[in-house]
CSV table of C-alpha atoms in Angstrom, one decimal:
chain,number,residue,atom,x,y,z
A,14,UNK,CA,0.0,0.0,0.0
A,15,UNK,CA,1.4,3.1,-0.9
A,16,UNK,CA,2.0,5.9,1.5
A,17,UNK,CA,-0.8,8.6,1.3
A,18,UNK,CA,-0.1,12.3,0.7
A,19,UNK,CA,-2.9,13.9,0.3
A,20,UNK,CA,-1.6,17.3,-1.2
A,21,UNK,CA,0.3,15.7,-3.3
A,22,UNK,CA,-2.4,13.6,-4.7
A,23,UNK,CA,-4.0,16.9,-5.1
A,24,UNK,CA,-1.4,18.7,-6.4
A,25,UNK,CA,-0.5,15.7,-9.3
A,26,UNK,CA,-4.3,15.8,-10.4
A,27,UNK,CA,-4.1,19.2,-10.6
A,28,UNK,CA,-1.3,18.9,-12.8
A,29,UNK,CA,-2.1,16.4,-14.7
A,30,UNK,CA,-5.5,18.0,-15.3
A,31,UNK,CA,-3.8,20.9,-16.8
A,32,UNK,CA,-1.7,19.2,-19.3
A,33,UNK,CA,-4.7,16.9,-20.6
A,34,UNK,CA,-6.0,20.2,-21.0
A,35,UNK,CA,-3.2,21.5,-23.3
A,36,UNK,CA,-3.1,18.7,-25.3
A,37,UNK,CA,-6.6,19.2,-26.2
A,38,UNK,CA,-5.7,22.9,-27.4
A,39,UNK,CA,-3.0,21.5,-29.3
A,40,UNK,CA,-5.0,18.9,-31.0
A,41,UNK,CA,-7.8,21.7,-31.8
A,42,UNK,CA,-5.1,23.9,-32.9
A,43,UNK,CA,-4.2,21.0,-35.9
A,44,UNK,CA,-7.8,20.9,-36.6
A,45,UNK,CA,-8.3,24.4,-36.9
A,46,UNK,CA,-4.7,25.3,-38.7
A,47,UNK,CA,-4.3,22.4,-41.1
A,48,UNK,CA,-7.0,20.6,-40.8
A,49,UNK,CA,-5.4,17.0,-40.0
A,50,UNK,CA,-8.1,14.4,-39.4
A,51,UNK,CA,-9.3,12.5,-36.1
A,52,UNK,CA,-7.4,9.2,-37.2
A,53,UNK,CA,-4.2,10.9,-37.7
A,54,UNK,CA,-4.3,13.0,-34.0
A,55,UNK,CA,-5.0,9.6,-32.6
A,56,UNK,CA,-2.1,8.4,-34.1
A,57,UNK,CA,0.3,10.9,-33.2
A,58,UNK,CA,-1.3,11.1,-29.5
A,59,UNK,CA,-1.0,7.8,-28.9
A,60,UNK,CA,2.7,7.2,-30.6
A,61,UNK,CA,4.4,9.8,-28.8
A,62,UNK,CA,2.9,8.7,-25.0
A,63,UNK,CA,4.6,5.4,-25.4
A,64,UNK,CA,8.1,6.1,-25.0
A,65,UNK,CA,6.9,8.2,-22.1
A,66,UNK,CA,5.3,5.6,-20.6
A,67,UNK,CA,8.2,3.0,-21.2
A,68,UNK,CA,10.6,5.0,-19.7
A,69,UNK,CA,8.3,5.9,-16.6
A,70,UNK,CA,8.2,1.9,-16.4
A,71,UNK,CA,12.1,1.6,-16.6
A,72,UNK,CA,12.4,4.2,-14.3
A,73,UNK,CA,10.4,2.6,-11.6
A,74,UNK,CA,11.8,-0.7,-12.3
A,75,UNK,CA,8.8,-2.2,-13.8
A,76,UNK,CA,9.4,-2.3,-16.8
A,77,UNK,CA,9.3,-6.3,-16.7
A,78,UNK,CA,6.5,-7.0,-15.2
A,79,UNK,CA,4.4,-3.6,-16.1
A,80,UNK,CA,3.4,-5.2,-19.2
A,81,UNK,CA,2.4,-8.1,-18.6
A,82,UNK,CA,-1.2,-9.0,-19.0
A,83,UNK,CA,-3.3,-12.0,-18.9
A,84,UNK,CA,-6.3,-10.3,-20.2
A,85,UNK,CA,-4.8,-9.4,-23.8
A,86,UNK,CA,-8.4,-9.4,-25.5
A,87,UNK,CA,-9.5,-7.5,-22.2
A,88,UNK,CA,-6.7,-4.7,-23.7
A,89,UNK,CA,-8.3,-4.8,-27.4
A,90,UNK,CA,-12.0,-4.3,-26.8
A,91,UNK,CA,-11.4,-1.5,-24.4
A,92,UNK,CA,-8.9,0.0,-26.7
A,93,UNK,CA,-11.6,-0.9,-29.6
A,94,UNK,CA,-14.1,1.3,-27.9
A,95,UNK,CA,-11.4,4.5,-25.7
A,96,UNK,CA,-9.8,4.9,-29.2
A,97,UNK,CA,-13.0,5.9,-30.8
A,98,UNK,CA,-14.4,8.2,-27.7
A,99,UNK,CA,-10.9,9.8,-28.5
A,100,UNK,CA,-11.1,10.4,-31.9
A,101,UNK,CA,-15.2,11.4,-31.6
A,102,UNK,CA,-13.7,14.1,-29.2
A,103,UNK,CA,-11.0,14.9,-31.6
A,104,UNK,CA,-13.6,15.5,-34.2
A,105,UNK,CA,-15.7,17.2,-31.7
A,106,UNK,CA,-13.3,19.8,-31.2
A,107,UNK,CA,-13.3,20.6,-35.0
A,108,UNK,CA,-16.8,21.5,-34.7
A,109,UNK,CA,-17.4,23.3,-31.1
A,110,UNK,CA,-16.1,25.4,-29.0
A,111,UNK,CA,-13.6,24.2,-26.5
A,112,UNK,CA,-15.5,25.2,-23.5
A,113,UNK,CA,-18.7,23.3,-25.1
A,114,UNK,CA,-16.5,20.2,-25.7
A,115,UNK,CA,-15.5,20.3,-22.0
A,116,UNK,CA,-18.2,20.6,-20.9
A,117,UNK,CA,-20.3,17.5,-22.9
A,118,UNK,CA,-17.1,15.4,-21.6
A,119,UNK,CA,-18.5,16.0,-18.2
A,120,UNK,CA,-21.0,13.8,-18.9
A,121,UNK,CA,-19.2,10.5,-18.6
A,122,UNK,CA,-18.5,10.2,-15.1
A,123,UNK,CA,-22.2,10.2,-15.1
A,124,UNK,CA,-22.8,7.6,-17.6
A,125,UNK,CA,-20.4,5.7,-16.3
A,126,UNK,CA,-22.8,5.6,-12.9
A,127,UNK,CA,-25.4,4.3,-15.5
A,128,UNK,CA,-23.4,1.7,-17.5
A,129,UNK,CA,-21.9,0.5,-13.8
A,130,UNK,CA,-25.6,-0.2,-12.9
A,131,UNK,CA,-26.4,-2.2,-16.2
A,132,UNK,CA,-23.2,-4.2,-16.9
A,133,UNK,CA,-21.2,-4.3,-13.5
A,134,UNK,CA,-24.6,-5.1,-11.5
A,135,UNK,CA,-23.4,-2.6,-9.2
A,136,UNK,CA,-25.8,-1.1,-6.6
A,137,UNK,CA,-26.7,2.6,-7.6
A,138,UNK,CA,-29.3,4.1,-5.1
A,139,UNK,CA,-31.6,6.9,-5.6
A,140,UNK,CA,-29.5,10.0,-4.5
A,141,UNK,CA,-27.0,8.7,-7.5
A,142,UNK,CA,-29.5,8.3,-10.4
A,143,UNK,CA,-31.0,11.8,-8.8
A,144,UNK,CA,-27.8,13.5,-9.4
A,145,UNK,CA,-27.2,11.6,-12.8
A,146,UNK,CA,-30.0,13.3,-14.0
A,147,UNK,CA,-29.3,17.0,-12.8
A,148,UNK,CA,-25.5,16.7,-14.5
A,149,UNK,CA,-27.2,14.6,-17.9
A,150,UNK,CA,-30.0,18.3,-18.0
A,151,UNK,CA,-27.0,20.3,-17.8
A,152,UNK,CA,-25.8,18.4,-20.8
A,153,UNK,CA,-28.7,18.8,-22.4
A,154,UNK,CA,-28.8,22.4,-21.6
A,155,UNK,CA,-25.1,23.1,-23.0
A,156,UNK,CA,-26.3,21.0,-26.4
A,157,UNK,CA,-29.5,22.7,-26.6
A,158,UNK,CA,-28.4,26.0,-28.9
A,159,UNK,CA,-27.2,23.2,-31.7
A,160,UNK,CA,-30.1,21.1,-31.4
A,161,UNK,CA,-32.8,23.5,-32.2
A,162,UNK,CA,-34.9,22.8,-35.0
A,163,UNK,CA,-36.7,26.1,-34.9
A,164,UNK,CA,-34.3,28.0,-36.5
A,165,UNK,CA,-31.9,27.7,-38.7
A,166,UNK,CA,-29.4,25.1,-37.9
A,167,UNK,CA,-26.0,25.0,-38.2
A,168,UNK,CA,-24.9,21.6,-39.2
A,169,UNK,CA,-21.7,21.2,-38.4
A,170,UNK,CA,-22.3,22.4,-35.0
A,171,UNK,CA,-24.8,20.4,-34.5
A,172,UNK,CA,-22.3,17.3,-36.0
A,173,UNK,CA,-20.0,18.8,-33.1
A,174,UNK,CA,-22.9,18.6,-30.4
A,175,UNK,CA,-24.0,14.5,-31.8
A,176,UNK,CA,-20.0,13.4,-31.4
A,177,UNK,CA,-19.0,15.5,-28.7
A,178,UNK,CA,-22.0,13.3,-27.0
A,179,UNK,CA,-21.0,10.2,-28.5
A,180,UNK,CA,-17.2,10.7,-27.8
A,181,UNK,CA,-18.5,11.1,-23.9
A,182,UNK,CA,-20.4,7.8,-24.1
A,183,UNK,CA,-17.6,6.1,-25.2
A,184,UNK,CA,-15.4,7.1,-22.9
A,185,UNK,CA,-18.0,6.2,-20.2
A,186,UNK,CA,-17.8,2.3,-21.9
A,187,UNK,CA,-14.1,2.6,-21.8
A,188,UNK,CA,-14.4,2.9,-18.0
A,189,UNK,CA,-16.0,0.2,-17.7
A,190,UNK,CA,-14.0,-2.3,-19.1
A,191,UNK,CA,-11.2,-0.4,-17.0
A,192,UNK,CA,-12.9,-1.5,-13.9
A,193,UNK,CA,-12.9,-5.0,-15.3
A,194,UNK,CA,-9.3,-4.7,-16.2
A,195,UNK,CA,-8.4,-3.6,-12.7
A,196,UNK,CA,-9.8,-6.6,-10.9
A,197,UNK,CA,-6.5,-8.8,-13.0
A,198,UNK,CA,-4.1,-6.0,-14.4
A,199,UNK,CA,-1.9,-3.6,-13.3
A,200,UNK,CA,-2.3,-0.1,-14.1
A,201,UNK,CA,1.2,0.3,-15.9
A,202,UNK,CA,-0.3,-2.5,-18.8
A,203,UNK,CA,-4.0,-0.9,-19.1
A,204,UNK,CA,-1.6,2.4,-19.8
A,205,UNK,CA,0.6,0.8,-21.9
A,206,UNK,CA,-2.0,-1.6,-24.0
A,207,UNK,CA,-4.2,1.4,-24.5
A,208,UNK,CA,-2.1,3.9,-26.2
A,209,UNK,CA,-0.2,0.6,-28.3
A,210,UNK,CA,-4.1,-0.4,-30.0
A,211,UNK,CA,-5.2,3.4,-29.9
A,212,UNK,CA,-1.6,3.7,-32.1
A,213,UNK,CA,-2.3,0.8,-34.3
A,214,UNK,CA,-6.0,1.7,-34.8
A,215,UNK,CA,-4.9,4.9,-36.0
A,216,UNK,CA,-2.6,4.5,-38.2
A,217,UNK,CA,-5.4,2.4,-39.9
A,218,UNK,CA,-7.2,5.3,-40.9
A,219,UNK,CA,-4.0,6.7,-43.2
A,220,UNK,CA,-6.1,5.6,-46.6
A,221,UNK,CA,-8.8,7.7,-45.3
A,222,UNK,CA,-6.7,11.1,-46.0
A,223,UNK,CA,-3.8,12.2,-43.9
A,224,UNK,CA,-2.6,15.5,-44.4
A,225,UNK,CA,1.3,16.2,-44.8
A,226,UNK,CA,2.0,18.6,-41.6
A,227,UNK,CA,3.8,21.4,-41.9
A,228,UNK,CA,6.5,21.9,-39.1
A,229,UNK,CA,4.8,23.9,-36.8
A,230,UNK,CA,1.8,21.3,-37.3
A,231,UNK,CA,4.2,18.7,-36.6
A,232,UNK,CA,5.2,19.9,-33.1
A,233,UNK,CA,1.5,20.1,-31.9
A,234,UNK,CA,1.2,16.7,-33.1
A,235,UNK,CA,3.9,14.7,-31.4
A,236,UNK,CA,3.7,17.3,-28.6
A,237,UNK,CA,0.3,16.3,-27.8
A,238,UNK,CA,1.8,12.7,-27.5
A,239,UNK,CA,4.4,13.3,-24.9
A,240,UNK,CA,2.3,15.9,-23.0
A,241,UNK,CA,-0.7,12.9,-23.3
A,242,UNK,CA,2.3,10.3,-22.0
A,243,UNK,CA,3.3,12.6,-19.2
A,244,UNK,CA,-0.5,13.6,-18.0
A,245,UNK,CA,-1.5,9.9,-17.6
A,246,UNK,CA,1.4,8.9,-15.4
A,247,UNK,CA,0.7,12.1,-13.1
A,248,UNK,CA,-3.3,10.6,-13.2
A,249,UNK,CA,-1.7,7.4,-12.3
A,250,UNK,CA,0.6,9.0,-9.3
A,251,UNK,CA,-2.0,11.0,-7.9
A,252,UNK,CA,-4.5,8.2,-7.5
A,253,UNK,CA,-1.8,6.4,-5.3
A,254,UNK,CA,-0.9,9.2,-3.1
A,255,UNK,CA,-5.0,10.1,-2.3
A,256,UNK,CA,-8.0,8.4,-2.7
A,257,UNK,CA,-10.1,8.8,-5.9
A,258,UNK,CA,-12.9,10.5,-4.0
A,259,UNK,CA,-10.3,13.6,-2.5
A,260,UNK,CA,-8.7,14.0,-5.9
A,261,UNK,CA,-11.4,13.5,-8.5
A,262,UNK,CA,-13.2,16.8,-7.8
A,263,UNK,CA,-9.9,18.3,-9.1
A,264,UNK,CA,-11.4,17.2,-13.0
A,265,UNK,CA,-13.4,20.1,-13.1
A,266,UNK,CA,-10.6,22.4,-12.9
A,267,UNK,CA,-10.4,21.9,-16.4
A,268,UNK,CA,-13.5,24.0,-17.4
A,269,UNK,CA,-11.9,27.2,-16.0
A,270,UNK,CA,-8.6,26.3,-18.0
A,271,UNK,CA,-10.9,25.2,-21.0
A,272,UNK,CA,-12.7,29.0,-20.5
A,273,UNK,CA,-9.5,30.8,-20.6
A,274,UNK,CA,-7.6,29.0,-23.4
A,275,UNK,CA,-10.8,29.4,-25.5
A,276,UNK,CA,-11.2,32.6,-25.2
A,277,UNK,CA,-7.0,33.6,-25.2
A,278,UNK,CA,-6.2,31.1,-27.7
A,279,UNK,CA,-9.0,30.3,-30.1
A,280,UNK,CA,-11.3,33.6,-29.6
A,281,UNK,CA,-13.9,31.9,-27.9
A,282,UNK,CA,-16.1,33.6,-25.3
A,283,UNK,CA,-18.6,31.2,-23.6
A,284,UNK,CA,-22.3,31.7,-23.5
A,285,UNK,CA,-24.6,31.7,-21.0
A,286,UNK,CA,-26.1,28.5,-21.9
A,287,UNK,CA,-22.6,26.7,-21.4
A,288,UNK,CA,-21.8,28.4,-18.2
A,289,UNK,CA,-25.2,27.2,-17.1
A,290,UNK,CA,-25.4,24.0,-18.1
A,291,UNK,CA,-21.7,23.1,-16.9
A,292,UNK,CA,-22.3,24.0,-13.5
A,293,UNK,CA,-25.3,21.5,-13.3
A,294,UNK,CA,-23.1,18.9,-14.5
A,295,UNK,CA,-20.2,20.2,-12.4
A,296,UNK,CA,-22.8,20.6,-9.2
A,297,UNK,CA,-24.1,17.1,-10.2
A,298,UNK,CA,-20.4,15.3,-9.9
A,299,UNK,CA,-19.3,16.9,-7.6
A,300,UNK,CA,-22.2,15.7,-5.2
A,301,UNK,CA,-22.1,12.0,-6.2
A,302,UNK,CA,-18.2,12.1,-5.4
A,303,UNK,CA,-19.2,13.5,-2.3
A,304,UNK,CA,-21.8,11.1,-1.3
A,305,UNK,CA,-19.4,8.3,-2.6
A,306,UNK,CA,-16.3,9.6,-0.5
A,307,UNK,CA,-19.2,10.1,3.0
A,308,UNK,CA,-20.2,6.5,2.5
A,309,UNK,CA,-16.9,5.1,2.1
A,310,UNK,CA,-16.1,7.0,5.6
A,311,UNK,CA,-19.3,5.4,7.0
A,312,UNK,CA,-18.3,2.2,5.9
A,313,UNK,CA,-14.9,2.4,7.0
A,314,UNK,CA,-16.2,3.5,10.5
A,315,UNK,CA,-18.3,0.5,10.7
A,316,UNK,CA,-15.5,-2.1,9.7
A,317,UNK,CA,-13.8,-0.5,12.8
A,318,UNK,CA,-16.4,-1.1,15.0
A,319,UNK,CA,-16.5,-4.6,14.4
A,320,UNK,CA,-12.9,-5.4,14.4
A,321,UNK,CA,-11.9,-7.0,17.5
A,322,UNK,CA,-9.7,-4.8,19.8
A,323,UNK,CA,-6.6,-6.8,21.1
């Protein structure tokens, strides 16, 4: 068991939080300066992590065993279904703003609370599914401008809105299997596995029209790799220096760095209807990981209670 740290757990989230947030900006950047396709930012994204992650591996002297699985179809299916939530959210931030992106991401922590209840048979109580459906109507609200019928529709942003949506329910399956994974598999191979199929899968789509990037193009592109590579590891740290319910909370950081890249970066001021609708699904997270972290006390409590004192 690892030693706990708290505010270092909170501090590597945070950080690692801010890169993945970077590497977004740098993958909308491609989109928006030489247009380079989904496949081909999967690729490079995924390429690029992987000598970060091997030498993280070698560094801690687990390089050995850090790959080694015994669930190697386990590894496919989830990469199979986090590659494309990737590259949907690729695509997605094409076609929206980055702040809207963000925002429809939020939605898979909820989902996954869904999916958890229908494949895992895991017990999800009223409070839960109350919540799920506060954050899911603050997706709904944040959608709602492209989804309008009434007037005249813009369809690319509404494209952005239908794959931002399905890039969030994909990543909500891609938990899942994680959690399966878990149960067998260290967290080194589900690292590792992931970004070698989400590599392979991409370079899969080269037939469907790479562009030739120009150098400045090029430097987003494997830079969104290494900065991909170095944000998972600091993911990974955190969770073993504080429990997931202190840390996760530290996600939503990313809206407010989302807000001010947007607007600094890209020229994108958020509406009211984003704002809105991300703090319902901000609200809505926030008060599940709170409930989960307050039973998890309760239950810990009660354990001690009925531990036999020597």
């Amino acid at each position: 068991m690892p030693h706990q740290n708290p505010m270092q757990g909170i501090l590597l989230k945070c950080a690692s939080v801010a890169i993945f947030t970077v590497m977004a900006a740098m993958v909308k950047a491609t989109s928006e300066t030489a247009a380079v396709p989904a496949g081909q930012q999967v690729f490079f994204r995924s390429l690029f992590a992987i000598p970060v992650i091997l030498v993280w591996l070698a560094v801690r002297r687990e390089l050995g065993v850090g790959l080694r699985t015994v669930r190697p179809l386990g590894h496919f299916y989830r990469g199979i279904v986090g590659t494309a939530a990737m590259a949907l959210n690729f695509s997605a931030l094409a076609l929206l703003s980055f702040p809207e992106v963000t925002a429809i991401g939020y939605a898979a922590p909820l989902l996954v609370v869904i999916f958890a209840a229908m494949f895992l048979n895991e017990d999800v109580r009223l409070f839960r599914l109350s919540m799920v459906g506060i954050g899911l109507t603050g997706v709904l609200i944040v959608l709602s401008p492209q989804l309008r019928l009434d007037a005249d529709p813009d369809p690319y942003r509404m494209l952005g809105a239908v794959v931002a949506l399905g890039g969030a329910v994909g990543a909500a399956l891609a938990q899942i299997f994680v959690r399966k994974l878990v149960q067998e598999e260290r967290t080194s191979a589900i690292v590792f596995w992931f970004s070698f199929t989400s590599t392979i899968l991409g370079l899969l789509t080269l037939p469907f029209g790479w562009v030739m990037p120009d150098a400045q193009t090029a430097v987003l592109l494997v830079g969104s790799g290494i900065l991909g590579g170095i944000a998972q590891i600091l993911l990974t740290s955190a969770y073993r220096h504080a429990d997931a319910s202190l840390v996760a909370p530290f996600e939503y950081a990313s809206m407010l760095l989302a807000i001010a890249i947007g607007w600094y970066v890209f020229g994108e001021v958020p509406t009211r209807v984003v704002l809105i609708g991300a703090t319902l699904v901000i609200g809505a997270g926030i008060a599940i990981i709170w409930r989960e972290r307050q039973l998890g006390l309760e239950r810990n409590r009660q354990r001690k209670a009925m531990t036999p004192q020597g």
